[in-house]
mmCIF file of C-alpha atoms in Angstrom:
data_model
loop_
_atom_site.group_PDB
_atom_site.id
_atom_site.type_symbol
_atom_site.label_atom_id
_atom_site.label_comp_id
_atom_site.label_asym_id
_atom_site.label_seq_id
_atom_site.Cartn_x
_atom_site.Cartn_y
_atom_site.Cartn_z
ATOM 1 C CA UNK A 1 -135.455 -29.111 74.622
ATOM 2 C CA UNK A 2 -135.396 -27.171 77.849
ATOM 3 C CA UNK A 3 -132.789 -24.510 78.597
ATOM 4 C CA UNK A 4 -129.501 -25.790 80.015
ATOM 5 C CA UNK A 5 -128.784 -25.587 83.737
ATOM 6 C CA UNK A 6 -126.233 -22.977 84.815
ATOM 7 C CA UNK A 7 -123.604 -24.589 87.044
ATOM 8 C CA UNK A 8 -121.443 -22.022 88.868
ATOM 9 C CA UNK A 9 -118.507 -23.227 90.920
ATOM 10 C CA UNK A 10 -115.007 -22.408 92.135
ATOM 11 C CA UNK A 11 -112.243 -24.844 91.189
ATOM 12 C CA UNK A 12 -111.049 -25.076 94.798
ATOM 13 C CA UNK A 13 -114.497 -25.671 96.313
ATOM 14 C CA UNK A 14 -114.976 -29.193 97.706
ATOM 15 C CA UNK A 15 -118.752 -28.944 97.459
ATOM 16 C CA UNK A 16 -118.392 -27.602 93.909
ATOM 17 C CA UNK A 17 -116.233 -30.601 93.099
ATOM 18 C CA UNK A 18 -118.807 -33.028 94.554
ATOM 19 C CA UNK A 19 -121.503 -31.299 92.515
ATOM 20 C CA UNK A 20 -119.406 -31.661 89.356
ATOM 21 C CA UNK A 21 -119.700 -35.430 89.725
ATOM 22 C CA UNK A 22 -123.498 -35.355 89.844
ATOM 23 C CA UNK A 23 -124.801 -32.415 87.839
ATOM 24 C CA UNK A 24 -124.613 -33.864 84.335
ATOM 25 C CA UNK A 25 -126.410 -37.133 85.073
ATOM 26 C CA UNK A 26 -129.059 -35.278 87.052
ATOM 27 C CA UNK A 27 -129.636 -32.758 84.266
ATOM 28 C CA UNK A 28 -129.678 -35.467 81.602
ATOM 29 C CA UNK A 29 -132.434 -37.384 83.423
ATOM 30 C CA UNK A 30 -134.659 -34.366 82.800
ATOM 31 C CA UNK A 31 -133.537 -33.650 79.237
ATOM 32 C CA UNK A 32 -131.252 -30.781 80.198
ATOM 33 C CA UNK A 33 -127.713 -29.811 79.342
ATOM 34 C CA UNK A 34 -125.335 -28.080 81.716
ATOM 35 C CA UNK A 35 -123.432 -24.836 81.178
ATOM 36 C CA UNK A 36 -120.288 -24.912 83.333
ATOM 37 C CA UNK A 37 -119.445 -21.478 84.713
ATOM 38 C CA UNK A 38 -116.377 -21.278 86.958
ATOM 39 C CA UNK A 39 -116.226 -18.187 89.174
ATOM 40 C CA UNK A 40 -113.924 -16.896 91.883
ATOM 41 C CA UNK A 41 -115.149 -17.445 95.425
ATOM 42 C CA UNK A 42 -112.611 -14.914 96.704
ATOM 43 C CA UNK A 43 -114.406 -12.173 94.792
ATOM 44 C CA UNK A 44 -117.781 -13.329 96.121
ATOM 45 C CA UNK A 45 -116.407 -13.408 99.688
ATOM 46 C CA UNK A 46 -115.549 -9.724 99.371
ATOM 47 C CA UNK A 47 -119.202 -9.027 98.594
ATOM 48 C CA UNK A 48 -120.607 -11.169 101.417
ATOM 49 C CA UNK A 49 -117.923 -10.412 104.009
ATOM 50 C CA UNK A 50 -117.149 -14.111 104.301
ATOM 51 C CA UNK A 51 -113.974 -16.137 103.852
ATOM 52 C CA UNK A 52 -112.750 -19.662 103.168
ATOM 53 C CA UNK A 53 -114.510 -22.151 105.457
ATOM 54 C CA UNK A 54 -111.381 -23.540 107.181
ATOM 55 C CA UNK A 55 -110.472 -20.020 108.330
ATOM 56 C CA UNK A 56 -113.725 -19.557 110.264
ATOM 57 C CA UNK A 57 -113.709 -20.472 113.974
ATOM 58 C CA UNK A 58 -115.916 -23.501 114.836
ATOM 59 C CA UNK A 59 -117.334 -23.686 111.311
ATOM 60 C CA UNK A 60 -113.874 -24.463 109.926
ATOM 61 C CA UNK A 61 -113.404 -27.617 111.981
ATOM 62 C CA UNK A 62 -116.882 -28.768 111.112
ATOM 63 C CA UNK A 63 -116.331 -28.074 107.405
ATOM 64 C CA UNK A 64 -113.203 -30.212 107.195
ATOM 65 C CA UNK A 65 -115.144 -33.126 108.669
ATOM 66 C CA UNK A 66 -118.174 -32.456 106.489
ATOM 67 C CA UNK A 67 -116.147 -32.342 103.247
ATOM 68 C CA UNK A 68 -114.912 -35.891 103.874
ATOM 69 C CA UNK A 69 -118.230 -37.233 105.096
ATOM 70 C CA UNK A 70 -120.175 -35.618 102.231
ATOM 71 C CA UNK A 71 -117.765 -37.175 99.724
ATOM 72 C CA UNK A 72 -118.367 -40.605 101.285
ATOM 73 C CA UNK A 73 -122.119 -39.950 101.347
ATOM 74 C CA UNK A 74 -122.162 -39.102 97.639
ATOM 75 C CA UNK A 75 -119.721 -41.877 96.757
ATOM 76 C CA UNK A 76 -117.216 -39.488 95.189
ATOM 77 C CA UNK A 77 -113.452 -40.061 95.494
ATOM 78 C CA UNK A 78 -112.022 -37.170 97.507
ATOM 79 C CA UNK A 79 -108.842 -36.277 99.290
ATOM 80 C CA UNK A 80 -108.435 -33.065 101.243
ATOM 81 C CA UNK A 81 -105.887 -31.081 99.222
ATOM 82 C CA UNK A 82 -102.968 -29.263 100.738
ATOM 83 C CA UNK A 83 -102.662 -26.281 100.405
ATOM 84 C CA UNK A 84 -106.336 -25.407 100.678
ATOM 85 C CA UNK A 85 -107.887 -23.262 99.391
ATOM 86 C CA UNK A 86 -105.815 -21.962 96.498
ATOM 87 C CA UNK A 87 -106.279 -19.098 94.051
ATOM 88 C CA UNK A 88 -108.186 -20.343 91.031
ATOM 89 C CA UNK A 89 -107.562 -17.361 88.792
ATOM 90 C CA UNK A 90 -105.230 -19.284 86.451
ATOM 91 C CA UNK A 91 -107.660 -22.221 86.301
ATOM 92 C CA UNK A 92 -110.535 -19.884 85.543
ATOM 93 C CA UNK A 93 -108.598 -18.080 82.814
ATOM 94 C CA UNK A 94 -107.559 -21.360 81.215
ATOM 95 C CA UNK A 95 -111.204 -22.447 81.150
ATOM 96 C CA UNK A 96 -112.493 -19.215 79.622
ATOM 97 C CA UNK A 97 -109.690 -19.056 77.077
ATOM 98 C CA UNK A 98 -111.193 -22.123 75.438
ATOM 99 C CA UNK A 99 -114.121 -21.578 73.118
ATOM 100 C CA UNK A 100 -115.465 -25.102 72.754
ATOM 101 C CA UNK A 101 -117.725 -26.041 75.696
ATOM 102 C CA UNK A 102 -116.636 -29.678 75.336
ATOM 103 C CA UNK A 103 -113.020 -28.705 75.782
ATOM 104 C CA UNK A 104 -113.949 -26.433 78.680
ATOM 105 C CA UNK A 105 -115.688 -29.274 80.509
ATOM 106 C CA UNK A 106 -112.872 -31.694 79.741
ATOM 107 C CA UNK A 107 -110.402 -29.261 81.294
ATOM 108 C CA UNK A 108 -112.671 -28.490 84.266
ATOM 109 C CA UNK A 109 -112.971 -32.168 85.156
ATOM 110 C CA UNK A 110 -109.218 -32.650 84.832
ATOM 111 C CA UNK A 111 -108.512 -29.663 87.091
ATOM 112 C CA UNK A 112 -110.959 -30.902 89.742
ATOM 113 C CA UNK A 113 -109.458 -34.380 89.564
ATOM 114 C CA UNK A 114 -105.922 -33.025 89.860
ATOM 115 C CA UNK A 115 -106.748 -30.970 92.935
ATOM 116 C CA UNK A 116 -109.167 -33.205 94.840
ATOM 117 C CA UNK A 117 -107.791 -36.626 93.972
ATOM 118 C CA UNK A 118 -104.134 -36.237 92.985
ATOM 119 C CA UNK A 119 -103.312 -33.332 95.323
ATOM 120 C CA UNK A 120 -101.824 -31.220 92.528
ATOM 121 C CA UNK A 121 -101.688 -27.516 93.397
ATOM 122 C CA UNK A 122 -103.864 -26.014 90.681
ATOM 123 C CA UNK A 123 -103.258 -22.605 92.231
ATOM 124 C CA UNK A 124 -99.994 -22.632 90.246
ATOM 125 C CA UNK A 125 -100.344 -21.506 86.638
ATOM 126 C CA UNK A 126 -97.647 -23.972 85.582
ATOM 127 C CA UNK A 127 -99.722 -26.884 86.858
ATOM 128 C CA UNK A 128 -102.826 -25.589 85.079
ATOM 129 C CA UNK A 129 -100.892 -25.441 81.822
ATOM 130 C CA UNK A 130 -99.372 -28.880 82.361
ATOM 131 C CA UNK A 131 -102.807 -30.417 82.926
ATOM 132 C CA UNK A 132 -104.185 -28.591 79.897
ATOM 133 C CA UNK A 133 -101.325 -29.731 77.686
ATOM 134 C CA UNK A 134 -101.800 -33.334 78.773
ATOM 135 C CA UNK A 135 -105.283 -33.068 77.244
ATOM 136 C CA UNK A 136 -103.913 -31.543 74.060
ATOM 137 C CA UNK A 137 -105.285 -28.124 74.999
ATOM 138 C CA UNK A 138 -103.334 -24.880 74.671
ATOM 139 C CA UNK A 139 -105.121 -22.273 76.789
ATOM 140 C CA UNK A 140 -103.724 -18.732 76.818
ATOM 141 C CA UNK A 141 -103.874 -17.487 80.352
ATOM 142 C CA UNK A 142 -101.708 -14.410 79.974
ATOM 143 C CA UNK A 143 -103.511 -12.606 77.185
ATOM 144 C CA UNK A 144 -105.370 -9.446 78.124
ATOM 145 C CA UNK A 145 -108.426 -10.609 76.196
ATOM 146 C CA UNK A 146 -108.646 -13.770 78.325
ATOM 147 C CA UNK A 147 -108.127 -11.801 81.524
ATOM 148 C CA UNK A 148 -110.887 -9.417 80.521
ATOM 149 C CA UNK A 149 -113.231 -12.234 79.555
ATOM 150 C CA UNK A 150 -112.630 -14.017 82.864
ATOM 151 C CA UNK A 151 -113.244 -10.854 84.853
ATOM 152 C CA UNK A 152 -116.460 -10.216 82.902
ATOM 153 C CA UNK A 153 -117.698 -13.774 83.574
ATOM 154 C CA UNK A 154 -116.986 -13.495 87.308
ATOM 155 C CA UNK A 155 -118.665 -10.098 87.505
ATOM 156 C CA UNK A 156 -121.663 -11.412 85.575
ATOM 157 C CA UNK A 157 -121.980 -14.270 88.079
ATOM 158 C CA UNK A 158 -121.982 -11.853 91.005
ATOM 159 C CA UNK A 159 -124.501 -9.654 89.247
ATOM 160 C CA UNK A 160 -126.781 -12.696 89.047
ATOM 161 C CA UNK A 161 -126.438 -13.179 92.823
ATOM 162 C CA UNK A 162 -123.931 -16.036 92.798
ATOM 163 C CA UNK A 163 -122.182 -15.951 96.176
ATOM 164 C CA UNK A 164 -121.191 -19.577 96.789
ATOM 165 C CA UNK A 165 -120.103 -22.832 95.182
ATOM 166 C CA UNK A 166 -121.817 -24.790 93.795
ATOM 167 C CA UNK A 167 -124.594 -22.438 92.754
ATOM 168 C CA UNK A 168 -127.060 -23.826 90.259
ATOM 169 C CA UNK A 169 -129.653 -21.819 88.342
ATOM 170 C CA UNK A 170 -132.577 -23.505 86.605
ATOM 171 C CA UNK A 171 -134.837 -21.234 84.546
ATOM 172 C CA UNK A 172 -133.995 -18.363 86.917
ATOM 173 C CA UNK A 173 -134.434 -20.373 90.159
ATOM 174 C CA UNK A 174 -131.208 -20.417 92.246
ATOM 175 C CA UNK A 175 -129.962 -23.328 94.363
ATOM 176 C CA UNK A 176 -126.866 -23.031 96.561
ATOM 177 C CA UNK A 177 -124.968 -26.129 97.616
ATOM 178 C CA UNK A 178 -124.625 -29.759 96.683
ATOM 179 C CA UNK A 179 -127.070 -30.285 99.556
ATOM 180 C CA UNK A 180 -129.792 -28.701 97.397
ATOM 181 C CA UNK A 181 -129.588 -31.483 94.806
ATOM 182 C CA UNK A 182 -132.698 -33.106 96.286
ATOM 183 C CA UNK A 183 -134.601 -29.863 95.768
ATOM 184 C CA UNK A 184 -133.065 -29.475 92.302
ATOM 185 C CA UNK A 185 -134.282 -32.925 91.324
ATOM 186 C CA UNK A 186 -137.812 -32.183 92.464
ATOM 187 C CA UNK A 187 -137.697 -28.790 90.718
ATOM 188 C CA UNK A 188 -136.655 -30.427 87.458
ATOM 189 C CA UNK A 189 -139.657 -32.750 87.737
ATOM 190 C CA UNK A 190 -141.911 -29.812 88.461
ATOM 191 C CA UNK A 191 -141.316 -26.411 90.093
ATOM 192 C CA UNK A 192 -142.857 -26.376 93.566
ATOM 193 C CA UNK B 1 -131.570 -48.291 123.834
ATOM 194 C CA UNK B 2 -129.151 -45.993 122.055
ATOM 195 C CA UNK B 3 -128.200 -42.576 123.385
ATOM 196 C CA UNK B 4 -130.586 -39.739 122.490
ATOM 197 C CA UNK B 5 -129.775 -37.341 119.673
ATOM 198 C CA UNK B 6 -128.757 -33.815 120.689
ATOM 199 C CA UNK B 7 -130.829 -31.271 118.805
ATOM 200 C CA UNK B 8 -129.411 -27.738 119.057
ATOM 201 C CA UNK B 9 -131.395 -24.855 117.576
ATOM 202 C CA UNK B 10 -132.263 -21.177 117.904
ATOM 203 C CA UNK B 11 -135.947 -20.321 118.310
ATOM 204 C CA UNK B 12 -135.772 -17.742 115.512
ATOM 205 C CA UNK B 13 -133.993 -20.014 113.021
ATOM 206 C CA UNK B 14 -136.193 -21.033 110.052
ATOM 207 C CA UNK B 15 -134.042 -24.091 109.353
ATOM 208 C CA UNK B 16 -134.141 -24.979 113.058
ATOM 209 C CA UNK B 17 -137.921 -24.740 112.911
ATOM 210 C CA UNK B 18 -138.085 -27.014 109.854
ATOM 211 C CA UNK B 19 -135.826 -29.507 111.630
ATOM 212 C CA UNK B 20 -138.096 -29.444 114.694
ATOM 213 C CA UNK B 21 -140.860 -30.892 112.529
ATOM 214 C CA UNK B 22 -138.751 -33.838 111.410
ATOM 215 C CA UNK B 23 -136.253 -34.745 114.105
ATOM 216 C CA UNK B 24 -138.480 -36.785 116.422
ATOM 217 C CA UNK B 25 -139.938 -39.085 113.775
ATOM 218 C CA UNK B 26 -136.488 -39.591 112.259
ATOM 219 C CA UNK B 27 -134.928 -40.438 115.620
ATOM 220 C CA UNK B 28 -137.811 -42.726 116.578
ATOM 221 C CA UNK B 29 -137.373 -44.771 113.387
ATOM 222 C CA UNK B 30 -133.948 -45.734 114.730
ATOM 223 C CA UNK B 31 -134.944 -46.230 118.356
ATOM 224 C CA UNK B 32 -133.593 -42.892 119.518
ATOM 225 C CA UNK B 33 -134.936 -40.126 121.675
ATOM 226 C CA UNK B 34 -134.170 -36.439 121.142
ATOM 227 C CA UNK B 35 -132.736 -33.974 123.638
ATOM 228 C CA UNK B 36 -133.869 -30.478 122.657
ATOM 229 C CA UNK B 37 -131.186 -27.873 123.348
ATOM 230 C CA UNK B 38 -132.039 -24.296 122.416
ATOM 231 C CA UNK B 39 -129.046 -21.982 122.041
ATOM 232 C CA UNK B 40 -128.493 -18.387 120.997
ATOM 233 C CA UNK B 41 -127.301 -17.899 117.425
ATOM 234 C CA UNK B 42 -126.281 -14.336 118.265
ATOM 235 C CA UNK B 43 -123.647 -15.666 120.652
ATOM 236 C CA UNK B 44 -122.405 -18.160 118.061
ATOM 237 C CA UNK B 45 -122.222 -15.414 115.421
ATOM 238 C CA UNK B 46 -119.819 -13.514 117.660
ATOM 239 C CA UNK B 47 -117.531 -16.549 117.625
ATOM 240 C CA UNK B 48 -117.724 -17.140 113.859
ATOM 241 C CA UNK B 49 -117.838 -13.483 112.797
ATOM 242 C CA UNK B 50 -121.118 -14.098 111.018
ATOM 243 C CA UNK B 51 -124.550 -12.511 111.300
ATOM 244 C CA UNK B 52 -128.226 -13.156 110.564
ATOM 245 C CA UNK B 53 -128.664 -14.407 106.993
ATOM 246 C CA UNK B 54 -130.951 -11.618 105.750
ATOM 247 C CA UNK B 55 -128.303 -9.038 106.689
ATOM 248 C CA UNK B 56 -125.674 -10.568 104.396
ATOM 249 C CA UNK B 57 -125.373 -9.158 100.844
ATOM 250 C CA UNK B 58 -126.410 -11.623 98.098
ATOM 251 C CA UNK B 59 -126.771 -14.488 100.584
ATOM 252 C CA UNK B 60 -129.619 -12.658 102.328
ATOM 253 C CA UNK B 61 -131.825 -12.476 99.263
ATOM 254 C CA UNK B 62 -131.139 -16.102 98.482
ATOM 255 C CA UNK B 63 -131.891 -17.144 102.074
ATOM 256 C CA UNK B 64 -135.324 -15.540 102.110
ATOM 257 C CA UNK B 65 -136.215 -17.467 98.968
ATOM 258 C CA UNK B 66 -134.676 -20.681 100.274
ATOM 259 C CA UNK B 67 -136.559 -20.536 103.609
ATOM 260 C CA UNK B 68 -139.887 -20.578 101.761
ATOM 261 C CA UNK B 69 -138.850 -23.159 99.185
ATOM 262 C CA UNK B 70 -137.316 -25.457 101.814
ATOM 263 C CA UNK B 71 -140.538 -25.278 103.842
ATOM 264 C CA UNK B 72 -142.532 -26.307 100.760
ATOM 265 C CA UNK B 73 -140.010 -29.032 99.985
ATOM 266 C CA UNK B 74 -140.311 -30.498 103.478
ATOM 267 C CA UNK B 75 -144.083 -29.988 103.597
ATOM 268 C CA UNK B 76 -143.912 -27.840 106.714
ATOM 269 C CA UNK B 77 -146.288 -24.902 107.229
ATOM 270 C CA UNK B 78 -144.192 -21.733 107.298
ATOM 271 C CA UNK B 79 -144.689 -18.014 107.093
ATOM 272 C CA UNK B 80 -141.785 -15.580 107.072
ATOM 273 C CA UNK B 81 -142.112 -13.751 110.395
ATOM 274 C CA UNK B 82 -141.790 -9.999 110.783
ATOM 275 C CA UNK B 83 -139.657 -8.829 112.554
ATOM 276 C CA UNK B 84 -136.915 -11.325 111.728
ATOM 277 C CA UNK B 85 -134.742 -12.371 113.375
ATOM 278 C CA UNK B 86 -135.595 -11.595 116.995
ATOM 279 C CA UNK B 87 -133.725 -12.068 120.248
ATOM 280 C CA UNK B 88 -134.546 -15.474 121.667
ATOM 281 C CA UNK B 89 -133.089 -14.923 125.139
ATOM 282 C CA UNK B 90 -136.513 -14.862 126.823
ATOM 283 C CA UNK B 91 -137.623 -17.967 124.907
ATOM 284 C CA UNK B 92 -134.420 -19.760 125.849
ATOM 285 C CA UNK B 93 -134.747 -18.841 129.526
ATOM 286 C CA UNK B 94 -138.370 -19.962 129.619
ATOM 287 C CA UNK B 95 -137.331 -23.310 128.149
ATOM 288 C CA UNK B 96 -134.465 -23.867 130.597
ATOM 289 C CA UNK B 97 -136.527 -22.753 133.599
ATOM 290 C CA UNK B 98 -138.649 -25.874 133.105
ATOM 291 C CA UNK B 99 -137.268 -29.109 134.495
ATOM 292 C CA UNK B 100 -139.493 -31.660 132.790
ATOM 293 C CA UNK B 101 -138.232 -32.435 129.247
ATOM 294 C CA UNK B 102 -141.826 -33.077 128.140
ATOM 295 C CA UNK B 103 -142.843 -29.597 129.229
ATOM 296 C CA UNK B 104 -139.726 -28.150 127.594
ATOM 297 C CA UNK B 105 -140.583 -29.724 124.244
ATOM 298 C CA UNK B 106 -144.244 -28.728 124.534
ATOM 299 C CA UNK B 107 -143.165 -25.129 125.051
ATOM 300 C CA UNK B 108 -140.529 -25.257 122.303
ATOM 301 C CA UNK B 109 -143.066 -26.433 119.735
ATOM 302 C CA UNK B 110 -145.551 -23.765 120.819
ATOM 303 C CA UNK B 111 -142.900 -21.038 120.520
ATOM 304 C CA UNK B 112 -141.874 -22.200 117.044
ATOM 305 C CA UNK B 113 -145.522 -22.362 115.969
ATOM 306 C CA UNK B 114 -146.212 -18.901 117.344
ATOM 307 C CA UNK B 115 -143.283 -17.361 115.485
ATOM 308 C CA UNK B 116 -143.271 -19.233 112.181
ATOM 309 C CA UNK B 117 -146.974 -19.808 111.673
ATOM 310 C CA UNK B 118 -148.893 -17.200 113.698
ATOM 311 C CA UNK B 119 -146.354 -14.358 113.311
ATOM 312 C CA UNK B 120 -146.224 -13.697 117.081
ATOM 313 C CA UNK B 121 -143.086 -11.805 118.113
ATOM 314 C CA UNK B 122 -141.480 -14.274 120.510
ATOM 315 C CA UNK B 123 -138.655 -11.782 120.980
ATOM 316 C CA UNK B 124 -140.942 -10.126 123.524
ATOM 317 C CA UNK B 125 -140.840 -11.694 126.981
ATOM 318 C CA UNK B 126 -144.533 -10.935 127.466
ATOM 319 C CA UNK B 127 -145.411 -13.091 124.449
ATOM 320 C CA UNK B 128 -143.215 -15.929 125.686
ATOM 321 C CA UNK B 129 -145.016 -15.861 129.024
ATOM 322 C CA UNK B 130 -148.445 -15.656 127.372
ATOM 323 C CA UNK B 131 -147.699 -18.705 125.233
ATOM 324 C CA UNK B 132 -146.316 -20.559 128.265
ATOM 325 C CA UNK B 133 -149.357 -19.720 130.360
ATOM 326 C CA UNK B 134 -151.701 -20.930 127.622
ATOM 327 C CA UNK B 135 -150.051 -24.334 128.082
ATOM 328 C CA UNK B 136 -150.433 -24.196 131.851
ATOM 329 C CA UNK B 137 -146.700 -23.575 132.272
ATOM 330 C CA UNK B 138 -145.231 -20.965 134.590
ATOM 331 C CA UNK B 139 -141.603 -20.434 133.555
ATOM 332 C CA UNK B 140 -139.519 -17.989 135.551
ATOM 333 C CA UNK B 141 -137.444 -15.979 133.146
ATOM 334 C CA UNK B 142 -136.245 -13.277 135.507
ATOM 335 C CA UNK B 143 -134.598 -15.384 138.207
ATOM 336 C CA UNK B 144 -130.834 -15.247 138.398
ATOM 337 C CA UNK B 145 -130.665 -19.032 138.628
ATOM 338 C CA UNK B 146 -132.493 -19.386 135.305
ATOM 339 C CA UNK B 147 -130.326 -16.718 133.676
ATOM 340 C CA UNK B 148 -127.216 -18.534 134.893
ATOM 341 C CA UNK B 149 -128.506 -21.910 133.728
ATOM 342 C CA UNK B 150 -129.335 -20.527 130.267
ATOM 343 C CA UNK B 151 -125.929 -18.910 129.931
ATOM 344 C CA UNK B 152 -124.251 -22.156 130.978
ATOM 345 C CA UNK B 153 -126.253 -24.157 128.406
ATOM 346 C CA UNK B 154 -125.386 -21.731 125.605
ATOM 347 C CA UNK B 155 -121.717 -21.723 126.571
ATOM 348 C CA UNK B 156 -121.696 -25.512 126.740
ATOM 349 C CA UNK B 157 -123.137 -25.644 123.223
ATOM 350 C CA UNK B 158 -120.395 -23.376 121.895
ATOM 351 C CA UNK B 159 -117.768 -25.409 123.723
ATOM 352 C CA UNK B 160 -119.070 -28.450 121.818
ATOM 353 C CA UNK B 161 -118.586 -26.585 118.535
ATOM 354 C CA UNK B 162 -122.216 -25.643 117.899
ATOM 355 C CA UNK B 163 -122.163 -22.616 115.573
ATOM 356 C CA UNK B 164 -125.420 -22.897 113.636
ATOM 357 C CA UNK B 165 -129.040 -23.985 113.749
ATOM 358 C CA UNK B 166 -130.090 -26.726 113.532
ATOM 359 C CA UNK B 167 -127.013 -28.567 114.736
ATOM 360 C CA UNK B 168 -127.494 -32.248 115.509
ATOM 361 C CA UNK B 169 -125.029 -34.468 117.337
ATOM 362 C CA UNK B 170 -125.312 -38.258 117.196
ATOM 363 C CA UNK B 171 -122.847 -40.187 119.363
ATOM 364 C CA UNK B 172 -120.358 -37.341 118.960
ATOM 365 C CA UNK B 173 -120.840 -36.897 115.191
ATOM 366 C CA UNK B 174 -122.016 -33.363 114.289
ATOM 367 C CA UNK B 175 -124.432 -32.444 111.488
ATOM 368 C CA UNK B 176 -125.227 -28.842 110.634
ATOM 369 C CA UNK B 177 -128.445 -27.941 108.841
ATOM 370 C CA UNK B 178 -131.788 -29.461 107.998
ATOM 371 C CA UNK B 179 -130.106 -30.263 104.670
ATOM 372 C CA UNK B 180 -128.000 -32.871 106.465
ATOM 373 C CA UNK B 181 -131.044 -34.960 107.394
ATOM 374 C CA UNK B 182 -130.283 -37.347 104.534
ATOM 375 C CA UNK B 183 -126.805 -37.923 105.974
ATOM 376 C CA UNK B 184 -128.262 -38.186 109.486
ATOM 377 C CA UNK B 185 -130.658 -40.892 108.345
ATOM 378 C CA UNK B 186 -127.872 -42.913 106.774
ATOM 379 C CA UNK B 187 -125.674 -42.384 109.858
ATOM 380 C CA UNK B 188 -128.451 -43.692 112.113
ATOM 381 C CA UNK B 189 -128.633 -46.825 109.971
ATOM 382 C CA UNK B 190 -124.881 -47.190 110.117
ATOM 383 C CA UNK B 191 -122.028 -44.690 110.511
ATOM 384 C CA UNK B 192 -120.239 -44.249 107.189
#
C-alpha cells in the first residue's frame, strides 16, 4: 500500500471544495488513501502577501466567473456563498478536535456542503456546532488543547510550503489547485 | 468561420510560452484562428498588487518547480531562463511595430524560443533586434508611433480585464492559464 495523499484545503475555498469532490476517487484508482488537512488561507495570505480572490482588482471578477464555470466543468453542485469568504477557524478547530479520521472527513464534507450548496455561514461557530451535532459529533472548539492543536497543524502546513487551497502532496511532490488534477493523475500512474 | 481566439501573453511568462505551443492547434481543431496579443505583466501587476511569481514567498518555490513539471506534462521543450523575469517592453514594441500578423507570430515564436530554450536575454533590445533581423524583419522599436501603439494595446488589454498570462478570450469568455486549456477545449465544442 502506498502512502496516503495529503489534501490541504481551506473550508471557504471554492477550488478546495471542488477538489474535495474528486480527491478520494482519484486516489482510490491508484490504491491510495487521502489524509484531509484543513488549514487557514488567511494565515497563508500573510506569508505570501496575498488576499482573498474577490478582493483583488481584475482577478476578483474573473475568479467569481471561474468558480461557477469550474464547478460546471467538474460537474459539482455549487452555489456562490454569501458572505464570502468567511473565517474558518471554528470549522478547523471542530475538525481537529475529532480524533477519528472517518469522523473528521464526515464533518469536512458536511461543512463544505453547508457552505457551498446550502449557503450556511460556516464562519459562525454556532453553525459549525449545529452541523456537527446533526452528525452526532460533539467537537470541542473552545478548549485550549484544540486551539493549540489547530494552530500547530496550520503552522505545520505552512512549514511544508502550503500557501493555497487545494494543495495536494504526493510522496513529497506538491500540486496547487484543482486544475492540477490532470498532472496528479499522471503522477500517480508514474512520476514524470 | 467563427471569430478568432484572443491570445494574451507576456513574452517572459513560462505559462504563456507553454500556451503558445498549444493554442494554434487547439483553435484550428474548432475552425478558429488565433490573434496573438502580447501585453506587459508588469503593468497588470500594478493593477492587481501582485508581482513576479519567483519573488513571492512559498509560491515562488512552488512556481519554479511547477514551470518545469508543467513543461514536461505538456511535452514542451523548456529551460528556466536566467535572468527571470525580464522586461518585455522591447519585445512587445518589436511585435506591434510589424503590421502583418504572420510576421508578428513568426517573431513571437522566435522570441519565446530564444528565451525559454536558448536562454537568450530578450529583455535586451539588442537581442530582440538580432532575433528579428535573423528572420528578415526590421521592427522599429524606438519610434514614438510604435511606443504609443504598444502602450495602447497594453492598456486595451487591461481594460478588457487581462491580468495574467496566458489569458485567452473566446467570444467574450475569459480563461486564465494554460491549465484552463481543458475548459477552453470543451467551450470550443459548446459553451457550458
